Amino acid sequence: MKRLYAGGWIVTCDEAGTEHPAGWLLVEGGVVGAVGTGDEPDADERVELSGAVVTPGLVNTHHHLYQTLTRARAQQENLFGWLRELYPVWAGIDAEAEYAAARTGLAELALSGCSTVFDHHYVFPRGRTGLVEAEVQAAREIGVRIVASRGSMDLGASDGGLPPDELVEDIDAVLADTERLVDELHEAGPGARAQIAVAPCSPFSVTKRLMAESAEYARRRGLSLHTHLAETIEEEAYCMELYGATPVEYLTDLGWLGGDVWCAHCVHLSADDTADFAASDTGVAHCPTSNLRLGAGVAPVREYLDAGVRVGLGVDGSASNERGDLLHEVKQALLVARGRGGPAALTAREALRLGTRGGAAVLGRDDIGSLEPGKRADFAVWRTDGLELGGAEDPVAGLVLSAPHRVDRLVVEGEDVVRGGALVRADEAEIARAHRVEARRFAQ
Ligand SMILES: [Zn+2]
């Protein structure tokens, strides 16, 4: 079955940044067969795009889906105050709540053009099972790709950590459960729909031993490694006090930096840290809205890009960015870069590239993130005939600068996940209703 999407502005996000303003995209068996302009190739079916913009499906590189249950809390707190208020609430998470939360967060992301989602789950109250499985099930039902993490916390308050003791786990239990999930759920190779990453939470909630053993395990199994890093000034002071090192020095000592690692936030990296990230090919998940919401600062993304650091975008959890919209995050990345470095600090196309090709690179995926022959057919179709894009002769810049937008069509592996601005395989209103029922259990 060959399907031709024609008459659109195709943004390939290939290495050269090729765009086809009157272009077409040929999809065959879930894979991009060809992309171009001019004479249309033969196909079994032709879909008219009517001038819409087509981009690769957006890639989210940092999230905590369960946090959709606890939005708009701790409204004036910094990271540590916010966490201290929320940890006890999150201790109520179970598989039913996780499933409702994941469906909500994944639906929001899909409707914002996001086809691949990384979720950093690290809250595993003792005795609660099926949390990661619930997320993967939700992703399968909605139709997006998921990279789920078996995160962890083992440094409780009584040992100098931030989380309450009842939320930390034993190292052996963490590693055994990680192995179980990898064996059950992890897919390797091109087109993977579900993968598992190893993701201890942060320097202030995980022991040195668990950080080291997590890396050793991930590398033995060929899995990606992820953690939060250098999110706030307070975290740096905490690391200096606890470990006598800055967050990046600490990770370096642990042998963590490398091409299989990406870190969320990295708001506070020095020039030397940036050079170390570039030299080691360590990636960054840039989460501008969350960083602004918690007053954490603004990551120097222009400097990261100039140094050659891999950078993708993340909406971060819905308790610190109540809007899980990745196209909005593309715009935020542009705005905060310009707030730091002036109007030329980041172009609209560079921002879009962070949200597509950049995110794929951060997740270690070479099968998604651009529209080129042989890549998976994951793409977003954005209408250009609505109110917001009137007068924008450059619809690609217009799309980014006037974001957010609801995607018109989202295709994953050649199949529609969103069509006409609505989920194809799930009912948005039903998801929202079921989520409200679960969220009531977390009300204070
Ligand atoms: Zn986070």
Tab-separated table of C-alpha atoms and ligand atoms in Angstrom:
chain	number	residue	atom	x	y	z
A	1	MET	CA	0.000	0.000	0.000
A	2	LYS	CA	1.577	3.268	-1.183
A	3	ARG	CA	0.014	6.476	0.085
A	4	LEU	CA	0.999	9.857	-1.312
A	5	TYR	CA	0.534	13.019	0.761
A	6	ALA	CA	0.716	15.844	-1.790
A	7	GLY	CA	0.297	19.578	-2.085
A	8	GLY	CA	1.921	20.519	1.227
A	9	TRP	CA	4.966	22.393	2.515
A	10	ILE	CA	7.219	19.510	3.528
A	11	VAL	CA	9.825	20.289	6.184
A	12	THR	CA	12.152	17.287	6.085
A	13	CYS	CA	14.543	18.248	8.923
A	14	ASP	CA	17.233	16.344	7.027
A	15	GLU	CA	20.885	17.237	7.571
A	16	ALA	CA	20.695	20.093	5.038
A	17	GLY	CA	17.333	21.380	6.317
A	18	THR	CA	15.608	20.709	2.969
A	19	GLU	CA	12.049	21.992	2.549
A	20	HIS	CA	9.672	21.415	-0.359
A	21	PRO	CA	7.167	24.324	-0.408
A	22	ALA	CA	4.986	22.513	-2.977
A	23	GLY	CA	5.987	19.022	-2.058
A	24	TRP	CA	4.856	15.469	-1.550
A	25	LEU	CA	5.657	12.609	0.761
A	26	LEU	CA	5.315	8.954	-0.263
A	27	VAL	CA	4.666	6.441	2.513
A	28	GLU	CA	4.946	2.717	2.035
A	29	GLY	CA	4.548	0.125	4.771
A	30	GLY	CA	5.063	2.506	7.669
A	31	VAL	CA	8.226	3.933	6.176
A	32	VAL	CA	9.011	7.050	4.129
A	33	GLY	CA	9.517	5.851	0.543
A	34	ALA	CA	10.368	9.182	-1.036
A	35	VAL	CA	9.953	12.913	-0.505
A	36	GLY	CA	10.181	15.612	-3.139
A	37	THR	CA	8.553	18.174	-5.350
A	38	GLY	CA	7.301	18.292	-8.944
A	39	ASP	CA	6.095	15.118	-10.711
A	40	GLU	CA	4.168	12.953	-8.263
A	41	PRO	CA	5.066	9.271	-7.986
A	42	ASP	CA	2.421	6.573	-8.458
A	43	ALA	CA	0.506	5.581	-5.342
A	44	ASP	CA	-2.549	3.551	-4.338
A	45	GLU	CA	-4.043	6.526	-2.568
A	46	ARG	CA	-3.467	10.302	-2.757
A	47	VAL	CA	-4.123	12.569	0.228
A	48	GLU	CA	-4.450	16.275	-0.660
A	49	LEU	CA	-2.693	18.498	1.882
A	50	SER	CA	-4.083	21.828	0.587
A	51	GLY	CA	-1.026	23.843	1.521
A	52	ALA	CA	-0.604	22.398	5.022
A	53	VAL	CA	2.847	22.267	6.608
A	54	VAL	CA	4.229	18.774	7.192
A	55	THR	CA	6.934	18.277	9.822
A	56	PRO	CA	8.467	15.151	11.297
A	57	GLY	CA	6.509	13.980	14.343
A	58	LEU	CA	7.755	15.895	17.376
A	59	VAL	CA	9.873	14.026	19.930
A	60	ASN	CA	9.488	14.679	23.652
A	61	THR	CA	12.660	13.952	25.622
A	62	HIS	CA	11.522	14.521	29.219
A	63	HIS	CA	8.196	14.058	30.969
A	64	HIS	CA	6.538	12.703	34.106
A	65	LEU	CA	3.122	11.647	32.864
A	66	TYR	CA	1.811	10.811	36.334
A	67	GLN	CA	2.027	14.493	37.261
A	68	THR	CA	-1.081	15.294	35.210
A	69	LEU	CA	-2.858	14.166	38.409
A	70	THR	CA	-1.355	16.999	40.466
A	71	ARG	CA	-1.315	20.185	38.413
A	72	ALA	CA	-1.252	23.714	39.758
A	73	ARG	CA	0.133	22.797	43.201
A	74	ALA	CA	2.988	24.471	45.104
A	75	GLN	CA	2.485	27.428	42.836
A	76	GLN	CA	5.163	29.763	44.203
A	77	GLU	CA	7.780	27.204	45.226
A	78	ASN	CA	11.228	26.513	43.856
A	79	LEU	CA	12.175	22.948	42.876
A	80	PHE	CA	12.980	21.668	46.371
A	81	GLY	CA	9.935	23.271	48.018
A	82	TRP	CA	7.730	22.050	45.181
A	83	LEU	CA	9.090	18.497	45.508
A	84	ARG	CA	8.695	18.451	49.293
A	85	GLU	CA	5.055	19.443	48.940
A	86	LEU	CA	4.343	16.929	46.189
A	87	TYR	CA	6.279	13.795	47.203
A	88	PRO	CA	3.704	12.776	49.838
A	89	VAL	CA	0.876	13.331	47.349
A	90	TRP	CA	2.637	11.252	44.683
A	91	ALA	CA	3.009	8.415	47.193
A	92	GLY	CA	-0.630	7.598	46.353
A	93	ILE	CA	0.154	6.575	42.774
A	94	ASP	CA	-1.027	3.153	41.619
A	95	ALA	CA	-1.518	1.456	38.253
A	96	GLU	CA	-5.078	2.757	37.739
A	97	ALA	CA	-4.032	6.353	38.381
A	98	GLU	CA	-0.901	5.962	36.264
A	99	TYR	CA	-2.954	4.634	33.363
A	100	ALA	CA	-5.398	7.549	33.530
A	101	ALA	CA	-2.536	10.027	33.837
A	102	ALA	CA	-0.589	8.521	30.952
A	103	ARG	CA	-3.615	8.502	28.663
A	104	THR	CA	-4.172	12.186	29.424
A	105	GLY	CA	-0.557	13.253	28.981
A	106	LEU	CA	-0.047	11.173	25.862
A	107	ALA	CA	-3.280	12.425	24.306
A	108	GLU	CA	-2.249	16.020	24.936
A	109	LEU	CA	1.123	15.399	23.358
A	110	ALA	CA	-0.325	13.590	20.341
A	111	LEU	CA	-2.701	16.506	19.729
A	112	SER	CA	0.338	18.825	19.762
A	113	GLY	CA	2.037	16.803	16.997
A	114	CYS	CA	4.224	14.610	19.185
A	115	SER	CA	4.756	11.047	17.956
A	116	THR	CA	7.444	9.805	20.385
A	117	VAL	CA	7.395	10.362	24.142
A	118	PHE	CA	10.030	9.704	26.746
A	119	ASP	CA	8.552	9.361	30.213
A	120	HIS	CA	10.762	9.532	33.291
A	121	HIS	CA	8.885	7.602	35.943
A	122	TYR	CA	10.718	7.339	39.256
A	123	VAL	CA	7.981	7.109	41.937
A	124	PHE	CA	7.479	3.456	42.859
A	125	PRO	CA	5.702	3.248	46.244
A	126	ARG	CA	6.376	-0.137	47.817
A	127	GLY	CA	3.873	-2.808	46.909
A	128	ARG	CA	2.431	-0.961	43.887
A	129	THR	CA	2.899	-2.864	40.662
A	130	GLY	CA	2.152	-2.335	36.991
A	131	LEU	CA	3.036	1.368	36.790
A	132	VAL	CA	5.351	1.257	33.769
A	133	GLU	CA	3.143	-1.373	32.127
A	134	ALA	CA	0.179	1.026	32.445
A	135	GLU	CA	2.058	3.751	30.580
A	136	VAL	CA	3.108	1.435	27.802
A	137	GLN	CA	-0.445	0.164	27.458
A	138	ALA	CA	-1.746	3.742	27.218
A	139	ALA	CA	0.816	4.582	24.522
A	140	ARG	CA	-0.116	1.483	22.522
A	141	GLU	CA	-3.804	2.368	22.708
A	142	ILE	CA	-3.340	5.977	21.641
A	143	GLY	CA	-0.784	5.011	18.998
A	144	VAL	CA	2.378	6.964	19.895
A	145	ARG	CA	5.832	5.548	20.504
A	146	ILE	CA	7.004	5.522	24.108
A	147	VAL	CA	10.385	5.306	25.749
A	148	ALA	CA	9.442	4.572	29.350
A	149	SER	CA	11.929	4.576	32.165
A	150	ARG	CA	12.378	2.423	35.187
A	151	GLY	CA	13.485	5.340	37.313
A	152	SER	CA	14.439	5.124	40.954
A	153	MET	CA	15.077	6.889	44.254
A	154	ASP	CA	17.054	5.292	47.106
A	155	LEU	CA	18.365	8.289	49.075
A	156	GLY	CA	15.713	9.153	51.636
A	157	ALA	CA	15.506	12.119	53.982
A	158	SER	CA	17.026	10.210	56.912
A	159	ASP	CA	20.172	9.645	54.803
A	160	GLY	CA	20.395	13.267	53.656
A	161	GLY	CA	18.274	12.931	50.534
A	162	LEU	CA	15.234	15.001	49.602
A	163	PRO	CA	12.425	12.412	49.243
A	164	PRO	CA	10.629	10.991	52.294
A	165	ASP	CA	11.897	7.572	53.383
A	166	GLU	CA	8.658	5.817	52.420
A	167	LEU	CA	9.252	6.675	48.749
A	168	VAL	CA	12.752	5.256	48.401
A	169	GLU	CA	13.562	1.720	47.345
A	170	ASP	CA	16.256	-0.836	47.867
A	171	ILE	CA	18.957	-0.997	45.163
A	172	ASP	CA	18.524	-4.700	44.487
A	173	ALA	CA	14.759	-4.309	44.103
A	174	VAL	CA	15.272	-1.445	41.636
A	175	LEU	CA	17.701	-3.369	39.466
A	176	ALA	CA	15.654	-6.575	39.533
A	177	ASP	CA	12.501	-4.734	38.512
A	178	THR	CA	14.403	-2.892	35.770
A	179	GLU	CA	15.588	-6.210	34.386
A	180	ARG	CA	12.062	-7.633	34.484
A	181	LEU	CA	10.657	-4.642	32.568
A	182	VAL	CA	13.454	-4.688	29.998
A	183	ASP	CA	12.869	-8.391	29.345
A	184	GLU	CA	9.113	-7.889	29.060
A	185	LEU	CA	8.782	-4.589	27.222
A	186	HIS	CA	11.954	-3.325	25.580
A	187	GLU	CA	12.095	-3.419	21.782
A	188	ALA	CA	15.385	-2.835	19.994
A	189	GLY	CA	16.016	-1.737	16.441
A	190	PRO	CA	14.264	0.545	13.924
A	191	GLY	CA	10.571	1.220	14.421
A	192	ALA	CA	10.517	0.265	18.121
A	193	ARG	CA	7.147	1.242	19.645
A	194	ALA	CA	8.139	0.706	23.298
A	195	GLN	CA	11.540	0.944	24.882
A	196	ILE	CA	12.889	1.050	28.423
A	197	ALA	CA	15.554	3.485	29.590
A	198	VAL	CA	17.384	3.379	32.934
A	199	ALA	CA	16.796	6.616	34.796
A	200	PRO	CA	17.730	7.151	38.456
A	201	CYS	CA	15.976	10.367	39.447
A	202	SER	CA	18.582	12.949	40.464
A	203	PRO	CA	21.769	13.502	42.491
A	204	PHE	CA	19.721	14.544	45.520
A	205	SER	CA	17.447	11.477	45.584
A	206	VAL	CA	19.752	8.634	44.497
A	207	THR	CA	22.883	7.178	46.127
A	208	LYS	CA	26.229	7.088	44.391
A	209	ARG	CA	26.070	3.307	44.362
A	210	LEU	CA	22.711	3.177	42.581
A	211	MET	CA	23.913	5.764	40.026
A	212	ALA	CA	26.967	3.615	39.305
A	213	GLU	CA	25.113	0.291	39.217
A	214	SER	CA	22.397	1.748	36.991
A	215	ALA	CA	25.022	2.837	34.461
A	216	GLU	CA	26.743	-0.521	34.613
A	217	TYR	CA	23.440	-2.337	34.045
A	218	ALA	CA	22.314	-0.039	31.213
A	219	ARG	CA	25.598	-0.449	29.382
A	220	ARG	CA	25.540	-4.205	29.764
A	221	ARG	CA	22.050	-4.305	28.197
A	222	GLY	CA	22.587	-1.555	25.604
A	223	LEU	CA	19.977	0.778	27.128
A	224	SER	CA	19.926	4.563	27.312
A	225	LEU	CA	20.664	6.339	30.595
A	226	HIS	CA	18.900	9.423	31.867
A	227	THR	CA	18.727	11.635	34.948
A	228	HIS	CA	17.882	15.172	36.056
A	229	LEU	CA	20.922	17.425	36.267
A	230	ALA	CA	21.866	20.988	37.182
A	231	GLU	CA	18.261	22.134	37.273
A	232	THR	CA	18.662	24.753	40.002
A	233	ILE	CA	21.305	26.696	41.921
A	234	GLU	CA	20.083	24.934	45.079
A	235	GLU	CA	20.940	21.561	43.513
A	236	GLU	CA	24.501	22.705	42.897
A	237	ALA	CA	24.880	23.787	46.535
A	238	TYR	CA	23.401	20.449	47.631
A	239	CYS	CA	25.897	18.473	45.515
A	240	MET	CA	28.823	20.531	46.801
A	241	GLU	CA	27.756	19.816	50.368
A	242	LEU	CA	26.957	16.124	49.903
A	243	TYR	CA	29.612	15.082	47.365
A	244	GLY	CA	32.122	17.952	47.329
A	245	ALA	CA	31.527	18.309	43.598
A	246	THR	CA	29.313	20.197	41.164
A	247	PRO	CA	26.571	18.106	39.518
A	248	VAL	CA	28.618	17.662	36.328
A	249	GLU	CA	31.807	16.806	38.255
A	250	TYR	CA	29.770	14.256	40.176
A	251	LEU	CA	28.459	12.591	37.003
A	252	THR	CA	31.934	12.662	35.460
A	253	ASP	CA	33.404	10.927	38.524
A	254	LEU	CA	30.744	8.248	38.202
A	255	GLY	CA	31.676	7.615	34.560
A	256	TRP	CA	28.198	8.615	33.507
A	257	LEU	CA	28.921	11.042	30.657
A	258	GLY	CA	28.671	9.449	27.215
A	259	GLY	CA	26.766	9.099	23.968
A	260	ASP	CA	24.211	6.803	25.631
A	261	VAL	CA	23.287	9.447	28.231
A	262	TRP	CA	21.037	12.483	28.220
A	263	CYS	CA	20.232	14.757	31.137
A	264	ALA	CA	17.147	16.836	31.794
A	265	HIS	CA	17.412	20.619	32.245
A	266	CYS	CA	21.159	21.435	32.453
A	267	VAL	CA	20.229	25.020	33.284
A	268	HIS	CA	23.434	25.626	35.209
A	269	LEU	CA	26.392	24.261	33.221
A	270	SER	CA	29.680	26.158	33.098
A	271	ALA	CA	31.678	26.615	29.885
A	272	ASP	CA	33.887	23.703	30.988
A	273	ASP	CA	30.815	21.545	31.677
A	274	THR	CA	29.501	22.371	28.206
A	275	ALA	CA	32.802	21.341	26.633
A	276	ASP	CA	32.688	18.066	28.604
A	277	PHE	CA	29.139	17.380	27.411
A	278	ALA	CA	30.178	18.035	23.797
A	279	ALA	CA	33.360	15.947	24.008
A	280	SER	CA	31.536	13.016	25.601
A	281	ASP	CA	28.467	13.383	23.313
A	282	THR	CA	26.156	13.610	26.341
A	283	GLY	CA	22.704	14.927	25.425
A	284	VAL	CA	20.438	17.547	26.990
A	285	ALA	CA	16.636	17.604	27.357
A	286	HIS	CA	15.824	21.322	27.355
A	287	CYS	CA	12.573	22.070	29.229
A	288	PRO	CA	12.128	25.853	29.085
A	289	THR	CA	8.549	26.166	30.339
A	290	SER	CA	9.172	24.047	33.433
A	291	ASN	CA	12.380	25.957	34.177
A	292	LEU	CA	10.471	29.240	33.987
A	293	ARG	CA	7.520	27.903	36.029
A	294	LEU	CA	9.845	26.903	38.891
A	295	GLY	CA	11.983	30.029	38.510
A	296	ALA	CA	15.044	27.842	37.926
A	297	GLY	CA	16.638	29.929	35.195
A	298	VAL	CA	17.210	29.489	31.466
A	299	ALA	CA	19.556	26.915	29.945
A	300	PRO	CA	22.190	28.399	27.579
A	301	VAL	CA	21.005	26.414	24.574
A	302	ARG	CA	22.721	28.596	21.963
A	303	GLU	CA	26.030	27.842	23.655
A	304	TYR	CA	25.192	24.126	23.746
A	305	LEU	CA	24.414	24.070	20.036
A	306	ASP	CA	27.530	26.051	19.144
A	307	ALA	CA	29.636	23.601	21.167
A	308	GLY	CA	28.051	20.636	19.371
A	309	VAL	CA	25.990	19.276	22.279
A	310	ARG	CA	22.965	17.128	21.314
A	311	VAL	CA	19.833	19.003	22.444
A	312	GLY	CA	16.179	17.948	22.386
A	313	LEU	CA	13.062	19.435	23.983
A	314	GLY	CA	10.891	18.217	26.816
A	315	VAL	CA	7.619	19.458	28.254
A	316	ASP	CA	8.667	18.031	31.657
A	317	GLY	CA	6.044	16.792	34.111
A	318	SER	CA	2.614	18.370	34.157
A	319	ALA	CA	3.012	19.579	37.749
A	320	SER	CA	5.746	22.018	36.653
A	321	ASN	CA	4.458	22.655	33.120
A	322	GLU	CA	0.729	22.368	33.193
A	323	ARG	CA	0.575	22.433	29.380
A	324	GLY	CA	1.856	19.227	27.769
A	325	ASP	CA	2.179	20.720	24.296
A	326	LEU	CA	5.433	20.093	22.482
A	327	LEU	CA	4.918	22.612	19.683
A	328	HIS	CA	4.419	25.214	22.392
A	329	GLU	CA	7.748	24.079	23.853
A	330	VAL	CA	9.385	24.663	20.454
A	331	LYS	CA	8.200	28.264	20.629
A	332	GLN	CA	9.280	28.591	24.261
A	333	ALA	CA	12.768	27.394	23.331
A	334	LEU	CA	12.963	30.152	20.755
A	335	LEU	CA	11.679	32.797	23.167
A	336	VAL	CA	13.966	31.934	26.075
A	337	ALA	CA	17.013	31.698	23.792
A	338	ARG	CA	16.219	35.173	22.515
A	339	GLY	CA	15.595	36.440	26.037
A	340	ARG	CA	19.155	35.388	26.877
A	341	GLY	CA	20.977	36.087	23.644
A	342	GLY	CA	18.988	38.531	21.538
A	343	PRO	CA	16.789	38.128	18.454
A	344	ALA	CA	19.280	36.082	16.432
A	345	ALA	CA	19.928	33.540	19.209
A	346	LEU	CA	17.634	30.868	17.744
A	347	THR	CA	15.666	30.801	14.484
A	348	ALA	CA	12.206	29.296	14.158
A	349	ARG	CA	13.658	26.463	12.075
A	350	GLU	CA	16.410	25.773	14.597
A	351	ALA	CA	13.771	25.573	17.331
A	352	LEU	CA	11.680	23.175	15.254
A	353	ARG	CA	14.766	21.090	14.614
A	354	LEU	CA	15.347	20.746	18.373
A	355	GLY	CA	11.822	19.379	18.721
A	356	THR	CA	12.249	16.805	15.932
A	357	ARG	CA	15.699	15.732	14.740
A	358	GLY	CA	17.322	16.988	17.950
A	359	GLY	CA	14.993	14.961	20.166
A	360	ALA	CA	15.519	11.811	18.112
A	361	ALA	CA	19.290	12.204	18.450
A	362	VAL	CA	18.969	12.698	22.198
A	363	LEU	CA	16.970	9.470	22.499
A	364	GLY	CA	19.565	7.662	20.395
A	365	ARG	CA	17.040	7.029	17.607
A	366	ASP	CA	18.214	7.258	14.002
A	367	ASP	CA	14.924	5.899	12.585
A	368	ILE	CA	12.772	8.952	13.439
A	369	GLY	CA	13.094	12.752	13.662
A	370	SER	CA	13.350	13.545	9.936
A	371	LEU	CA	11.446	12.787	6.740
A	372	GLU	CA	13.899	10.938	4.507
A	373	PRO	CA	13.652	7.683	2.567
A	374	GLY	CA	13.943	4.739	4.936
A	375	LYS	CA	12.910	6.648	8.068
A	376	ARG	CA	9.730	5.646	9.877
A	377	ALA	CA	6.668	7.487	8.581
A	378	ASP	CA	6.067	9.604	11.701
A	379	PHE	CA	4.839	13.066	10.748
A	380	ALA	CA	2.556	15.920	11.725
A	381	VAL	CA	0.309	17.873	9.342
A	382	TRP	CA	-0.441	21.454	10.368
A	383	ARG	CA	-3.210	23.422	8.687
A	384	THR	CA	-2.238	26.846	7.414
A	385	ASP	CA	-5.708	28.192	6.635
A	386	GLY	CA	-6.745	29.115	10.181
A	387	LEU	CA	-6.829	32.516	11.835
A	388	GLU	CA	-3.349	32.409	13.392
A	389	LEU	CA	-1.383	31.872	10.181
A	390	GLY	CA	-3.167	34.486	8.078
A	391	GLY	CA	-0.575	36.856	6.652
A	392	ALA	CA	2.362	34.525	7.290
A	393	GLU	CA	4.002	34.038	3.916
A	394	ASP	CA	6.560	31.822	5.617
A	395	PRO	CA	4.203	29.255	7.152
A	396	VAL	CA	6.992	27.331	8.885
A	397	ALA	CA	8.175	30.334	10.885
A	398	GLY	CA	4.523	31.328	11.293
A	399	LEU	CA	3.695	27.920	12.755
A	400	VAL	CA	6.414	28.178	15.399
A	401	LEU	CA	5.945	31.850	16.245
A	402	SER	CA	2.162	31.565	16.641
A	403	ALA	CA	2.205	28.261	18.564
A	404	PRO	CA	0.513	26.417	20.206
A	405	HIS	CA	-1.650	24.767	17.548
A	406	ARG	CA	-3.691	21.605	17.572
A	407	VAL	CA	-2.226	19.275	14.950
A	408	ASP	CA	-4.578	18.417	12.087
A	409	ARG	CA	-3.145	14.966	11.435
A	410	LEU	CA	-0.531	12.917	13.264
A	411	VAL	CA	0.818	9.814	11.567
A	412	VAL	CA	2.928	7.201	13.360
A	413	GLU	CA	4.414	4.310	11.390
A	414	GLY	CA	2.181	5.285	8.461
A	415	GLU	CA	-1.044	5.094	10.518
A	416	ASP	CA	-3.262	7.979	11.623
A	417	VAL	CA	-3.181	8.703	15.350
A	418	VAL	CA	-4.879	12.101	14.980
A	419	ARG	CA	-7.140	13.015	12.074
A	420	GLY	CA	-9.093	16.251	11.676
A	421	GLY	CA	-7.688	17.430	15.013
A	422	ALA	CA	-9.165	14.457	16.926
A	423	LEU	CA	-7.682	11.253	18.313
A	424	VAL	CA	-8.433	8.347	16.001
A	425	ARG	CA	-8.124	5.437	18.428
A	426	ALA	CA	-9.312	7.006	21.661
A	427	ASP	CA	-11.970	9.406	22.868
A	428	GLU	CA	-10.551	12.626	24.261
A	429	ALA	CA	-13.628	13.450	26.346
A	430	GLU	CA	-13.700	9.954	27.870
A	431	ILE	CA	-9.981	10.216	28.728
A	432	ALA	CA	-10.557	13.570	30.437
A	433	ARG	CA	-13.536	12.215	32.416
A	434	ALA	CA	-11.691	9.109	33.603
A	435	HIS	CA	-8.692	11.245	34.554
A	436	ARG	CA	-10.794	13.541	36.712
A	437	VAL	CA	-12.127	10.571	38.649
A	438	GLU	CA	-8.580	9.337	39.383
A	439	ALA	CA	-7.224	12.831	40.108
A	440	ARG	CA	-9.860	13.326	42.815
A	441	ARG	CA	-8.024	10.717	44.907
A	442	PHE	CA	-4.973	13.039	44.962
A	443	ALA	CA	-6.903	16.152	46.004
A	444	GLN	CA	-5.795	17.566	49.334
B	1	ZN	ZN	11.718	16.226	35.305
